[in-house]
mmCIF file of C-alpha atoms in Angstrom:
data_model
loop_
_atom_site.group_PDB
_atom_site.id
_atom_site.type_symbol
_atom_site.label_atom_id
_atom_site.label_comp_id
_atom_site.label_asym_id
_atom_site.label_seq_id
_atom_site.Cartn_x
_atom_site.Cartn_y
_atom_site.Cartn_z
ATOM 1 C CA UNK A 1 -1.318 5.649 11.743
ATOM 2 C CA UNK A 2 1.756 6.590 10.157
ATOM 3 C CA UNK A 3 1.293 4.761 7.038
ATOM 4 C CA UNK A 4 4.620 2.612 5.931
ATOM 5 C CA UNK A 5 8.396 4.069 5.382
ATOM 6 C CA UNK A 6 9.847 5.478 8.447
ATOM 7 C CA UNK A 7 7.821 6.384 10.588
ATOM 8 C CA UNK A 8 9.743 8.012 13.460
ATOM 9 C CA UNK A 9 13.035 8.406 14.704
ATOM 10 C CA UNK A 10 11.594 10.517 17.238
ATOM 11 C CA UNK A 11 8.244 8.733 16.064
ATOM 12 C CA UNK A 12 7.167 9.227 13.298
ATOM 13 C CA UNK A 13 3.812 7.179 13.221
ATOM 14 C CA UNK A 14 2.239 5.997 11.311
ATOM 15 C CA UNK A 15 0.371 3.766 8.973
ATOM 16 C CA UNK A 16 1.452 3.119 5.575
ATOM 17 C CA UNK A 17 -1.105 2.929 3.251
ATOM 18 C CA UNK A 18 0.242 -0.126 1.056
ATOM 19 C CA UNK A 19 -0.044 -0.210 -2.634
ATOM 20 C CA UNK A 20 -2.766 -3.072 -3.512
ATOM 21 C CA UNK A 21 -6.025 -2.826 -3.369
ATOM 22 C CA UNK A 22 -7.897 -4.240 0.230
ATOM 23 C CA UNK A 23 -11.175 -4.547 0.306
ATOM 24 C CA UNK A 24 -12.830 -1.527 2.102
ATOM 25 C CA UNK A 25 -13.963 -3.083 5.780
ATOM 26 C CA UNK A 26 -16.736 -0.772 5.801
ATOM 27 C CA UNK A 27 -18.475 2.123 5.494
ATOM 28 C CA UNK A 28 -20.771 4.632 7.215
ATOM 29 C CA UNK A 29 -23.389 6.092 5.103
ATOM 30 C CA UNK A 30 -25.729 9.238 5.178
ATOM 31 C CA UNK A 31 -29.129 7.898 5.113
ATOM 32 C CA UNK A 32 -32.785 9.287 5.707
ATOM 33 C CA UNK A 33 -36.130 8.976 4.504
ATOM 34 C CA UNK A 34 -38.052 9.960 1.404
ATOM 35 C CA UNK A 35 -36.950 13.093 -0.791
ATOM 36 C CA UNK A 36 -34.648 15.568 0.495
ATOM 37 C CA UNK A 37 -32.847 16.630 -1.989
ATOM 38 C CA UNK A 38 -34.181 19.899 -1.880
ATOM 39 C CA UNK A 39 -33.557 20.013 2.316
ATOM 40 C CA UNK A 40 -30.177 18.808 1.516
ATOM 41 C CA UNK A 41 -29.325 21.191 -0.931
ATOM 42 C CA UNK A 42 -30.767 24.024 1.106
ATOM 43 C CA UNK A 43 -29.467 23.187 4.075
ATOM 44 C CA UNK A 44 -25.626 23.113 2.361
ATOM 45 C CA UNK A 45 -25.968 26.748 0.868
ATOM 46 C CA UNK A 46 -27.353 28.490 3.793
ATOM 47 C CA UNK A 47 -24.432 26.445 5.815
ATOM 48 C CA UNK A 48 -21.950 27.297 2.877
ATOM 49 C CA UNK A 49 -23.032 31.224 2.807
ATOM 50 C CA UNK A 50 -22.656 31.522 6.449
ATOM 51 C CA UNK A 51 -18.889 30.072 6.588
ATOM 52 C CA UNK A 52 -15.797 32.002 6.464
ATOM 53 C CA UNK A 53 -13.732 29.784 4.386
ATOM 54 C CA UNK A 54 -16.637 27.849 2.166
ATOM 55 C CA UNK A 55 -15.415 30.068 -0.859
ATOM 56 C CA UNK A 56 -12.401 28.348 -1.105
ATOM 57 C CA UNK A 57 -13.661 24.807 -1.746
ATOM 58 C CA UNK A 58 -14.495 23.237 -5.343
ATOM 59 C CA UNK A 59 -18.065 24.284 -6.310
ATOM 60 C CA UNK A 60 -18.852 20.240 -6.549
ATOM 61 C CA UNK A 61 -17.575 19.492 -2.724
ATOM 62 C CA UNK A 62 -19.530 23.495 -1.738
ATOM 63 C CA UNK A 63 -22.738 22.099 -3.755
ATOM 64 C CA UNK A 64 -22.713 18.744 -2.217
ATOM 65 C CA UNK A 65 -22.056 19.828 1.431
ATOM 66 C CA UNK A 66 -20.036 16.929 2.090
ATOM 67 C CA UNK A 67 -16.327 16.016 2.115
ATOM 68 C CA UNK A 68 -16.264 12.257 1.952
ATOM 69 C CA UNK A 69 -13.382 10.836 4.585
ATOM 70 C CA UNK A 70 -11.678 7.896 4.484
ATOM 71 C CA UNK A 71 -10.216 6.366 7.753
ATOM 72 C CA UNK A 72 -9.600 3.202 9.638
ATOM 73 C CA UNK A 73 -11.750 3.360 12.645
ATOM 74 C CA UNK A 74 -10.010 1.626 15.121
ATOM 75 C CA UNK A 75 -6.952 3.612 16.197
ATOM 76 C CA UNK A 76 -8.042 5.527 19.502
ATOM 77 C CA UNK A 77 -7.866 8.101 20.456
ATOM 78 C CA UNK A 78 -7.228 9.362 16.980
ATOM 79 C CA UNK A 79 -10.673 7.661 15.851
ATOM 80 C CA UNK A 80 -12.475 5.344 17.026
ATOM 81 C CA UNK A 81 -16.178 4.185 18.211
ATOM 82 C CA UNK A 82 -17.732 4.954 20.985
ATOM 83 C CA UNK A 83 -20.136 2.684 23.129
ATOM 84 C CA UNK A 84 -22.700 3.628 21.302
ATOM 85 C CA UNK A 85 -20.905 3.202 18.020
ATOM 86 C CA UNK A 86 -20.175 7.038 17.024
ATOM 87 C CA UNK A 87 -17.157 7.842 15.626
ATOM 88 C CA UNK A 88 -14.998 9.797 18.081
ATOM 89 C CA UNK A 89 -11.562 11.286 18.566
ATOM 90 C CA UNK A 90 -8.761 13.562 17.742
ATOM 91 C CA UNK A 91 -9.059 13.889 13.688
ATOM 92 C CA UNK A 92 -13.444 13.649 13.795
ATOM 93 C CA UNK A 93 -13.491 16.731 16.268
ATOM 94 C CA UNK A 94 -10.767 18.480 13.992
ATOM 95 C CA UNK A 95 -12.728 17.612 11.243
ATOM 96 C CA UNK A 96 -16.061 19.201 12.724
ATOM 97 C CA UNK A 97 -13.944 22.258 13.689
ATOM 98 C CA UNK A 98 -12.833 22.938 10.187
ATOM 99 C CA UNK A 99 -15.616 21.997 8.746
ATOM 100 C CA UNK A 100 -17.545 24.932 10.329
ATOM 101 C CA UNK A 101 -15.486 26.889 8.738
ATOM 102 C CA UNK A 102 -15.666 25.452 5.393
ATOM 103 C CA UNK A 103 -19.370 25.224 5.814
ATOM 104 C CA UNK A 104 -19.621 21.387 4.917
ATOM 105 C CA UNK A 105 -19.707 18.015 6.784
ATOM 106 C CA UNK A 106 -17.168 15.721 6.692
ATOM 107 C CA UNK A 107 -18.295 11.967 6.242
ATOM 108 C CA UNK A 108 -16.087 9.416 8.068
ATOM 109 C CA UNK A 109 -16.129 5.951 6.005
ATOM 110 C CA UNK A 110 -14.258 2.734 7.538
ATOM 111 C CA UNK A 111 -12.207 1.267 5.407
ATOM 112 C CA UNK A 112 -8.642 -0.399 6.099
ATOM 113 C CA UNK A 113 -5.911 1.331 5.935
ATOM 114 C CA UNK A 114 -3.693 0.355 3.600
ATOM 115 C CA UNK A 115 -6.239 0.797 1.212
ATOM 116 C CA UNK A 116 -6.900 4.055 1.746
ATOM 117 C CA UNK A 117 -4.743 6.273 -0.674
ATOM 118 C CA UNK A 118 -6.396 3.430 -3.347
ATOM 119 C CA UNK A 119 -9.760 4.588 -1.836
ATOM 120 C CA UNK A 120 -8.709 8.509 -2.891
ATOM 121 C CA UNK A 121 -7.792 7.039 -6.591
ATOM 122 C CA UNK A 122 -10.885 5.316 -7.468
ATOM 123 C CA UNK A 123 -12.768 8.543 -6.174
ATOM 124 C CA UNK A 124 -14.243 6.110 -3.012
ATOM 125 C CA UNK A 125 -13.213 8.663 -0.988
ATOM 126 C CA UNK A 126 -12.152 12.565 -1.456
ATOM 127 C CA UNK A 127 -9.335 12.338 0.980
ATOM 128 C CA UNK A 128 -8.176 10.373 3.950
ATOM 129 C CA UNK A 129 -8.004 11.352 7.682
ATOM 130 C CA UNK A 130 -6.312 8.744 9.723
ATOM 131 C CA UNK A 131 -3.607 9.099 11.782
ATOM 132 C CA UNK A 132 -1.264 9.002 8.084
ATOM 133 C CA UNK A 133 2.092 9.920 8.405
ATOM 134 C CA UNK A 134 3.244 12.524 5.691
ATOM 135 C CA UNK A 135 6.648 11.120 3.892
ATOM 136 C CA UNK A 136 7.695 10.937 0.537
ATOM 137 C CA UNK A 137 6.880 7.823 -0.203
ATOM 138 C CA UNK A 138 3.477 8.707 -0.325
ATOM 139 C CA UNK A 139 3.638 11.854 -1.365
ATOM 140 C CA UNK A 140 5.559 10.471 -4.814
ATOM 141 C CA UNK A 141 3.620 6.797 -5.187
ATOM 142 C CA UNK A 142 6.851 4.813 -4.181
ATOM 143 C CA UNK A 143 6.728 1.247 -2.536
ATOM 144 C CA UNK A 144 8.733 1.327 0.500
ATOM 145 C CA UNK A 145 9.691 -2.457 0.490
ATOM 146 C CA UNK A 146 10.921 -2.207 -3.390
ATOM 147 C CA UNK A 147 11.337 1.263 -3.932
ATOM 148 C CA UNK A 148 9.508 1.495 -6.825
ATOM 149 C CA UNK A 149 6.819 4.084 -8.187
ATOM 150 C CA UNK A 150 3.243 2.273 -7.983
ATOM 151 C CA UNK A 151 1.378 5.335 -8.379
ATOM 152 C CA UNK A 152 0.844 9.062 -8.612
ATOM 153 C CA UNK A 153 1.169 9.534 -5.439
ATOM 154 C CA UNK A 154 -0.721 12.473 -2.960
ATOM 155 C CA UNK A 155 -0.175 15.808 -1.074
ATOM 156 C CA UNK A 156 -0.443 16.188 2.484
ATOM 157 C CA UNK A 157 -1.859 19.156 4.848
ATOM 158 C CA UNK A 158 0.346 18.502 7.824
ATOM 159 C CA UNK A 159 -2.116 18.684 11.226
ATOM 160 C CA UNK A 160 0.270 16.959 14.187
ATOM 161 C CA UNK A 161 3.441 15.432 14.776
ATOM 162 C CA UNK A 162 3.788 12.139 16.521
ATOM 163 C CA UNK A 163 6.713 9.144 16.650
ATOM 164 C CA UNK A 164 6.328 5.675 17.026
ATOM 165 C CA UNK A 165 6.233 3.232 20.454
ATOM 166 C CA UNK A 166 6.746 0.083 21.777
ATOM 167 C CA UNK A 167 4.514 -1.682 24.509
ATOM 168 C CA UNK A 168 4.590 -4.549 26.553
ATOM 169 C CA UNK A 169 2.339 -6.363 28.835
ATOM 170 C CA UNK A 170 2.436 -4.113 32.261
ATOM 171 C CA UNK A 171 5.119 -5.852 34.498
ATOM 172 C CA UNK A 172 6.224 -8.247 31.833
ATOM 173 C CA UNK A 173 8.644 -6.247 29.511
ATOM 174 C CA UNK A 174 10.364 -9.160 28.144
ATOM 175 C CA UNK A 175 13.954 -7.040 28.482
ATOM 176 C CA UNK A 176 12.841 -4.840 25.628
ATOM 177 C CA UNK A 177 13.783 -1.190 25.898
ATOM 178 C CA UNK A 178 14.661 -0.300 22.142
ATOM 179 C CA UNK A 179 14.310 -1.919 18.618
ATOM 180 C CA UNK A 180 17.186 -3.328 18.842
ATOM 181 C CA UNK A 181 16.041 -5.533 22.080
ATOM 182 C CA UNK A 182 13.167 -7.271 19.705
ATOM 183 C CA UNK A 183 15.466 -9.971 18.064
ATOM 184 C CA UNK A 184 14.272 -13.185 19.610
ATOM 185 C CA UNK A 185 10.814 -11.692 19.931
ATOM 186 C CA UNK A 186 7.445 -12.083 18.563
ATOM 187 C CA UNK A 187 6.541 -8.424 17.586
ATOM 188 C CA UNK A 188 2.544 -7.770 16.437
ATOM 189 C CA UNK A 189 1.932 -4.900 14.329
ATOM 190 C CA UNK A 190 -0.937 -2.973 12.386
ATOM 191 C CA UNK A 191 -0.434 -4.006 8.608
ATOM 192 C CA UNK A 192 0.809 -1.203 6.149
ATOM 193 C CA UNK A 193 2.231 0.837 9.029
ATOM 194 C CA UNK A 194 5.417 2.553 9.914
ATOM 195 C CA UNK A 195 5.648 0.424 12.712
ATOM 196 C CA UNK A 196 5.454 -2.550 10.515
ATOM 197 C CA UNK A 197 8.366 -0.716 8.290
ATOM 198 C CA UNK A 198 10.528 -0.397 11.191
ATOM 199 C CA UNK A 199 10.239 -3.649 12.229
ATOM 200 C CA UNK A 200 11.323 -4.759 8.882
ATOM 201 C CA UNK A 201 13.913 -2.994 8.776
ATOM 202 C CA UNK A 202 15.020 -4.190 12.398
ATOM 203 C CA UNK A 203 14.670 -7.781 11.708
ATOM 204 C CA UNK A 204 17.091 -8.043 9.177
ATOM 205 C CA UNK A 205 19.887 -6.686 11.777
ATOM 206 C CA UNK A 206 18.916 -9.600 13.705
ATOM 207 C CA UNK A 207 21.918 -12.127 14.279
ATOM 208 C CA UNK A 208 21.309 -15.849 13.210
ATOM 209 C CA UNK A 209 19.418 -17.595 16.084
ATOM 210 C CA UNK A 210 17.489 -14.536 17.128
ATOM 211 C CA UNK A 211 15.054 -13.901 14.304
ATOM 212 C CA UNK A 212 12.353 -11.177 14.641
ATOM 213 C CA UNK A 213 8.808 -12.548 14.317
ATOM 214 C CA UNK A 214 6.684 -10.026 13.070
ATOM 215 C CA UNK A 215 2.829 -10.157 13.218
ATOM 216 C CA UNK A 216 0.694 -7.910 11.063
ATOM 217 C CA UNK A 217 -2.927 -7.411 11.655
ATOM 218 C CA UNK A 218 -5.676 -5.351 9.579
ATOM 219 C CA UNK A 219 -6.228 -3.356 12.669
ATOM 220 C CA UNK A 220 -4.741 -1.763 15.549
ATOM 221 C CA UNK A 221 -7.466 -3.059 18.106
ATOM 222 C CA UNK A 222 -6.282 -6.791 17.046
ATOM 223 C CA UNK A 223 -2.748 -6.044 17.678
ATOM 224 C CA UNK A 224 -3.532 -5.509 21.188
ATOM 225 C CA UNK A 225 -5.586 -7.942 21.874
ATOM 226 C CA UNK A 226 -2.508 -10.557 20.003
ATOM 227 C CA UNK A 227 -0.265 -8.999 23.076
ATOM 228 C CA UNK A 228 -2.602 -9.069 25.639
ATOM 229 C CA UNK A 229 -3.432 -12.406 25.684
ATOM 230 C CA UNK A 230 -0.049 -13.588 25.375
ATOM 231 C CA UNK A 231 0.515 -14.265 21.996
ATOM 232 C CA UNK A 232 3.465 -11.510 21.237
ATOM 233 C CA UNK A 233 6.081 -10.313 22.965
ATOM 234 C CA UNK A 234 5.710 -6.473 22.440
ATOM 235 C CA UNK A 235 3.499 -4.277 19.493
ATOM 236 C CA UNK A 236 4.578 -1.078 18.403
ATOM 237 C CA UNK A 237 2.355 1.688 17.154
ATOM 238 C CA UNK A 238 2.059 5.612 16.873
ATOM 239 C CA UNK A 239 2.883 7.235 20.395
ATOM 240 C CA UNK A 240 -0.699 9.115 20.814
ATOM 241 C CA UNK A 241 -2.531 5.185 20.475
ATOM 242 C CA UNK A 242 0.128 3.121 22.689
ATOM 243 C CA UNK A 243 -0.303 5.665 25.167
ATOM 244 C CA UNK A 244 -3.911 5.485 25.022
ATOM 245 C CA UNK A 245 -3.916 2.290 25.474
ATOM 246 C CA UNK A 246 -1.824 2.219 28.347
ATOM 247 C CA UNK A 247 -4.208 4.618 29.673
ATOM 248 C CA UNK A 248 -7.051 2.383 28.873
ATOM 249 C CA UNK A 249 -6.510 -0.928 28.323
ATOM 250 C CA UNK A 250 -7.596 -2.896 31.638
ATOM 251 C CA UNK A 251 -8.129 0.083 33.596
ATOM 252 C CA UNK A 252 -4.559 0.952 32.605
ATOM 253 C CA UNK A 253 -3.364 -2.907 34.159
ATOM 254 C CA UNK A 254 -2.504 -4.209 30.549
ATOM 255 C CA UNK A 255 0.578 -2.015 28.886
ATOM 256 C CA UNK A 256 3.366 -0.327 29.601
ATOM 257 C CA UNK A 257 5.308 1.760 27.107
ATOM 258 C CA UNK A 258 9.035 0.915 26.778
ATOM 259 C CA UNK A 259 11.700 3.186 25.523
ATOM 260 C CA UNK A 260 11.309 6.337 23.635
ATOM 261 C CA UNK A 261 9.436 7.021 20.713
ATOM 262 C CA UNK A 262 11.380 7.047 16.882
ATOM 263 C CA UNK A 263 10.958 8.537 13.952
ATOM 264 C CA UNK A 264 8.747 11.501 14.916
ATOM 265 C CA UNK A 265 6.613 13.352 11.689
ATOM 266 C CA UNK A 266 3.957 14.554 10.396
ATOM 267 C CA UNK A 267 0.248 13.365 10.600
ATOM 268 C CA UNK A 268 -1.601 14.710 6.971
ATOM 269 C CA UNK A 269 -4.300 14.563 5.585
ATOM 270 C CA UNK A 270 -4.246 12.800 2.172
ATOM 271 C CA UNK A 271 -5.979 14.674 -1.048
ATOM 272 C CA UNK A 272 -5.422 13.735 -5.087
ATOM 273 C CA UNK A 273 -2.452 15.944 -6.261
ATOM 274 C CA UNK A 274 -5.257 16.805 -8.912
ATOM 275 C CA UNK A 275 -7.566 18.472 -6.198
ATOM 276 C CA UNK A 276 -5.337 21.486 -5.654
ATOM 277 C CA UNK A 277 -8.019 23.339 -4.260
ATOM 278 C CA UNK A 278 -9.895 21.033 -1.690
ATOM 279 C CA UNK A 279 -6.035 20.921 -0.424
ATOM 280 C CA UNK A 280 -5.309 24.647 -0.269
ATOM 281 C CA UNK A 281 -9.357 24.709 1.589
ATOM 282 C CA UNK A 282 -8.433 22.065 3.988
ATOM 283 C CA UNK A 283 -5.317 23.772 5.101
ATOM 284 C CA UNK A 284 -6.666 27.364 5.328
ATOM 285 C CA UNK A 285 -9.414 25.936 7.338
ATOM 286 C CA UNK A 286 -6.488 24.079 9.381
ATOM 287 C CA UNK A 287 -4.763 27.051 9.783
ATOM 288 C CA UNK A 288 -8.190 28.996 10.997
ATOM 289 C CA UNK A 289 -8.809 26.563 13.958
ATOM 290 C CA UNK A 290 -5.337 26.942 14.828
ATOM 291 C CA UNK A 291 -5.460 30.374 15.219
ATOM 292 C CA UNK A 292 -8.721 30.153 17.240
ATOM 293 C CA UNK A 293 -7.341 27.774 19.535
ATOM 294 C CA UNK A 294 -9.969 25.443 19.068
ATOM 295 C CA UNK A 295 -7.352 23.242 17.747
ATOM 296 C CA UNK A 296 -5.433 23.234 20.980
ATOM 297 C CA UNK A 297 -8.703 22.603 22.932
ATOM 298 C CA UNK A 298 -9.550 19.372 20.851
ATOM 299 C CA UNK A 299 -5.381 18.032 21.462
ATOM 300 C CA UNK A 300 -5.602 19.213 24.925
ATOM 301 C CA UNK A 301 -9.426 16.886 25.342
ATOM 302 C CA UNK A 302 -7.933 13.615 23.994
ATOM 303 C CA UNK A 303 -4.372 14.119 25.387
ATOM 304 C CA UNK A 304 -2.418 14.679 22.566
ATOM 305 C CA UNK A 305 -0.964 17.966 22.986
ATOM 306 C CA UNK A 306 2.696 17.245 22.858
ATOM 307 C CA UNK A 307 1.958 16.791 18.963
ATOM 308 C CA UNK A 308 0.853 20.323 18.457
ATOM 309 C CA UNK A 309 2.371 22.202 15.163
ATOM 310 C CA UNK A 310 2.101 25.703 15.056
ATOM 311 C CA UNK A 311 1.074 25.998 11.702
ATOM 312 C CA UNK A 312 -0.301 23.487 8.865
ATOM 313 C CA UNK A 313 2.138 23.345 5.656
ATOM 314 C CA UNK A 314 1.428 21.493 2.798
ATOM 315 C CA UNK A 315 4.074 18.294 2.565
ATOM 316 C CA UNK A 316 5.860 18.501 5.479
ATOM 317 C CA UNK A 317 7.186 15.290 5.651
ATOM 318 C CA UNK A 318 10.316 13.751 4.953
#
């Protein structure tokens, strides 16, 4: 999710994790029975020794064996659940991938989205994965509706590039092809989100008599269920998830995508600017499944290939 303040212009998606602190929806815990701590501990040093990259991470994160994640988990097919209530998708299986080579485990928690980079400050979580759109705004702490600095801020290891979409019911376009077609319309949205930025931004071009009606929901899955059932015109959110759930969505009866995705940019994954080094691990361990095409094999499985980058740089966004 590109995370707020443009979030494509050739798509740029994208959730914006707002400034405010949102309760955390959820999380998922490691659990098991009785004393392991000695299992545990053994367990993450023989994994640790055997990796190529686990050198690189802070002794606490290498000692621990974990990499705590925070991510909204409702935004398929970047993460999701599946049927049987696993976390799935394009930024779990990355995570796996580079966390062989880091030799840890990375621990998705569900929390909402634009409470994330809050999450990452109160030490909740020790970064975020989820679908987060790289710009400055985050990267320097600014509020994109006031422009003012709210807080530190965090650095990004870019991972994919995607833009932002619009989709209507299948059949039932409502004469929207572009942003500019939603005045008059009732637009729903994922709160704290590029798409929610854009649409911001488009309703106050709106001429008198045709005001934009924007609906913001915690969560992408409630978005689409808004449209489906009638209640909004259109929703708009990062390319890779519209298309999915054109794909999916009513055996692919429900959406269509109209017009052509905006703002394209980065997807990173957030980490403290004080954690210099769990960055610089997470994007030579990036960089390593890249080069082993194991990267291309997970963007390839859930469709999402067009995003590839060729390389991961650190604040790539604009």
């Amino acid at each position: 999710m590109t995370a707020s303040s443009t979030r494509r212009a050739t798509a740029a998606h994208h959730r914006l994790a707002a400034v405010g602190a949102i309760a955390v929806a959820g999380t998922l815990i490691l659990t098991g029975c009785g004393d392991q701590t000695k299992k545990d501990n053994s367990s993450s040093s023989a994994a640790a020794s055997s990796a190529p990259l686990a050198s690189k991470l802070p002794t606490s994160i290498r000692d621990k064996g974990v990499i705590r994640v925070g991510s909204d988990i409702a935004y398929a097919p970047v993460e999701f659940k599946d049927s049987a209530g696993k976390v799935v998708g394009i930024d779990p299986d990355l995570a796996a991938a580079m966390g062989k080579q880091l030799g840890v485990k990375f621990q998705f928690q569900n929390g909402t989205f634009d409470a994330l980079l809050t999450g990452i400050r109160s030490d909740r979580y020790d970064i975020a994965m989820s679908a987060m759109t790289d710009n400055k705004n985050r990267q320097e702490g600014v509020d994109p509706d006031t422009g003012k600095k709210v807080g530190e801020g965090v650095d990004f290891v870019d991972y994919l590039t995607a833009g932002v979409s619009i989709y209507t019911r299948k059949g039932d376009t409502k004469g929207i092809a572009s942003w500019s077609d939603l005045c008059g319309k009732k637009l729903a949205v994922e709160r704290g989100t590029v798409s929610e930025d854009l649409a911001k931004s488009e309703a106050k071009k709106c001429p008198s008599g045709k005001k934009l009606t924007i609906e913001a929901f915690d969560d992408d899955q409630q978005s689409q269920t808004r449209l489906r059932s009638g209640g909004a015109d259109a929703a708009s959110s990062d390319f890779p998830v519209a298309a999915y759930a054109v794909k999916t969505s009513g055996g692919g009866k429900d959406f269509q995508v109209v017009g052509a995705q905006v703002e394209a940019a980065p997807y990173g994954i957030a980490v403290s600017k004080e954690n210099t080094q769990l960055r610089d691990a997470l994007q030579a361990a990036m960089n390593a499944i890249i080069k082993s095409g194991e990267y291309q094999k997970i963007l390839d499985k859930w469709g999402a290939e067009d995003g590839a980058v060729k390389e991961s740089v650190i604040n790539g966004g604009k």
